Coordinates of C-alpha atoms in Angstrom, one line a residue:
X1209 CA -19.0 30.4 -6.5
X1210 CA -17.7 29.8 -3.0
X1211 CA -17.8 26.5 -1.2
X1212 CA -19.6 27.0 3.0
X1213 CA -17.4 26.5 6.0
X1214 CA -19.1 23.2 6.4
X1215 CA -18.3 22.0 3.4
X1216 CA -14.3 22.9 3.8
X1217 CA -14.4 22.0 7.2
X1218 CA -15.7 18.1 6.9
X1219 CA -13.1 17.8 4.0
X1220 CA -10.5 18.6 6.6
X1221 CA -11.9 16.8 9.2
X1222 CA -12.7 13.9 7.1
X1223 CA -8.8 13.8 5.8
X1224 CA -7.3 14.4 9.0
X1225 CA -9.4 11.7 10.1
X1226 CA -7.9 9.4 7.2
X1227 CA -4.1 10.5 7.9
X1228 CA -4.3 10.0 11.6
X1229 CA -6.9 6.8 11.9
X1230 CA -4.6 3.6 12.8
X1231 CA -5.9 1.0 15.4
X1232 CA -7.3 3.5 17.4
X1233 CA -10.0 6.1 16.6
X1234 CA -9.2 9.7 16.2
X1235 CA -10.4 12.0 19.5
X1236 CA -12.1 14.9 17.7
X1237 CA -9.9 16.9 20.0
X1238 CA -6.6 16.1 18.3
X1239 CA -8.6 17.4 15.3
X1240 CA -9.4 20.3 16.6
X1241 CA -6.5 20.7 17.6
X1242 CA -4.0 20.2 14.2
X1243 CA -7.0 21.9 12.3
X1244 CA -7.9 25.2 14.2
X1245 CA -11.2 24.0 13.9
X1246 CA -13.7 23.9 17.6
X1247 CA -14.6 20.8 18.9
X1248 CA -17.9 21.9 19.1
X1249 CA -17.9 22.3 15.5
X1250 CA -16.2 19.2 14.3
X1251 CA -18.9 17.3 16.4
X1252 CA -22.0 18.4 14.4
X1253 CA -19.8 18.1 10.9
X1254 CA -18.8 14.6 12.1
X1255 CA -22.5 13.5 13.3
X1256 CA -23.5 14.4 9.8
X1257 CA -20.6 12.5 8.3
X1258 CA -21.5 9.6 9.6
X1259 CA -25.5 10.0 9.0
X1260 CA -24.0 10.0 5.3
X1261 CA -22.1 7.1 5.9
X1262 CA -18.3 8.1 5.7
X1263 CA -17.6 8.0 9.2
X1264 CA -18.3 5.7 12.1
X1265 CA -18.4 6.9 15.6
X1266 CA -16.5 4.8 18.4
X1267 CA -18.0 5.3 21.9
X1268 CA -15.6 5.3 25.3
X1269 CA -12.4 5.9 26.8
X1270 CA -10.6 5.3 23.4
X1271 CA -13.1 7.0 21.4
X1272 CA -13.4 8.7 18.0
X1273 CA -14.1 9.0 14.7
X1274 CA -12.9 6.0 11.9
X1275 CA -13.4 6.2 8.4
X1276 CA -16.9 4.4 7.5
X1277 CA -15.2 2.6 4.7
X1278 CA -11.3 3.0 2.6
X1279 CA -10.2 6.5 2.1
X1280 CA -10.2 5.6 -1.9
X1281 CA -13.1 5.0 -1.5
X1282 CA -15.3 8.0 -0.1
X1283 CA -15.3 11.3 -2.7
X1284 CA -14.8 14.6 -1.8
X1285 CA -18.0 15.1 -3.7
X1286 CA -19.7 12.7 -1.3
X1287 CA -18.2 14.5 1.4
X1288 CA -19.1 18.0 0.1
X1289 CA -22.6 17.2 -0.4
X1290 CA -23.3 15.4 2.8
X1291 CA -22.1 18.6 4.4
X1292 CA -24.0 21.1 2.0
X1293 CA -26.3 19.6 0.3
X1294 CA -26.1 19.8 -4.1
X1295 CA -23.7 21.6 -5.1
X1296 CA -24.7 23.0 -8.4
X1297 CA -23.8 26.4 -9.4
X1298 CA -27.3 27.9 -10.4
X1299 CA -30.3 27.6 -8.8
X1300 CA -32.7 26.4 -12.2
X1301 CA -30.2 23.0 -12.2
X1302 CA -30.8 21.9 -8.6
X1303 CA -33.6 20.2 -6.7
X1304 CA -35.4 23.1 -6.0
X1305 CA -38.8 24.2 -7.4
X1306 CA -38.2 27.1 -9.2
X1307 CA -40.8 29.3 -11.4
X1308 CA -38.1 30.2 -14.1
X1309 CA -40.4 32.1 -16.9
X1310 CA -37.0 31.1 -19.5
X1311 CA -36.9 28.0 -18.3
X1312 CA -38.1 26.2 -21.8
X1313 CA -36.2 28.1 -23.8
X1314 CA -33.3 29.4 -21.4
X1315 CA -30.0 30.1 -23.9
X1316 CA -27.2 29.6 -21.1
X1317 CA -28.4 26.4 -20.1
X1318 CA -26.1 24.0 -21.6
X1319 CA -23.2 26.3 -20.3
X1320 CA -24.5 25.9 -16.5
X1321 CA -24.9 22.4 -17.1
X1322 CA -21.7 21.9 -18.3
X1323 CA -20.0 23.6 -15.6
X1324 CA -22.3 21.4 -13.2
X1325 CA -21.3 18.3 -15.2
X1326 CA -17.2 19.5 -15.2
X1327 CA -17.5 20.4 -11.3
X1328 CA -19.4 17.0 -10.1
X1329 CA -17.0 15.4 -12.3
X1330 CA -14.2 16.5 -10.3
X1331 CA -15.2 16.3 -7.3
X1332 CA -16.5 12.8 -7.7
X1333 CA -12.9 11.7 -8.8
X1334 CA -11.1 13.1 -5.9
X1335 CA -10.6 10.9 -3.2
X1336 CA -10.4 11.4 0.6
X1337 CA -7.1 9.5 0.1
X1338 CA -5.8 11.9 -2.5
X1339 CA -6.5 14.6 0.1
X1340 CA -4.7 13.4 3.2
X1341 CA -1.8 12.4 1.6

């Protein structure tokens, strides 16, 4: 399983964010910048961070990006799936409509669901705080 660049990316974006944020906002090009990461980039990862609510945008001369609420407070998982979508590990335990002809009688279900329950379990307990310390 392997995470996309968008999901690894708003993690560092959205923990650089919480390391750097004091009483000003953080310019998206001083992340850029400490990250390797192209403004260009961090703009559409950060415009769909704060759609999902973990980061507020600050308009003018002192502008940025703040955290929406307290670092202990927003998930990685939160993060990850605002920048992905669900992150489950098999296709027959997501969203999705799927015409699975085993799916009634499927006999490695419980171990994908497991795995799903173990991985949104961690996720879910790692906070942005615990990242950018």
């Amino acid at each position: 399983m392997k995470t996309s660049s968008k999901a690894r990316y708003s993690l560092r974006l959205i923990a650089d964010i919480a390391r750097h944020e004091g009483a000003c906002p953080v310019p998206l090009a001083d992340v850029a910048r400490r990250q390797g990461i192209s403004v260009k980039y961090l703009e559409q990862l950060a415009k769909t961070l704060a759609a999902a609510g973990c980061l507020v945008s600050v308009r003018g001369a002192q502008g940025g990006y703040r955290l929406a609420r307290a670092a202990e407070a927003i998930s990685a998982g939160e993060v990850i799936r605002a920048a992905e979508g669900s992150f489950t590990p098999v296709i027959c335990l997501s969203d999705e409509l799927i015409d699975c002809p085993l799916q009634s009688d499927c006999s490695t279900a419980r171990f994908w669901a497991g795995l799903c329950s173990a991985i949104d379990s961690y996720i879910d307990n790692v906070s942005i705080a615990d990242l950018s310390s």
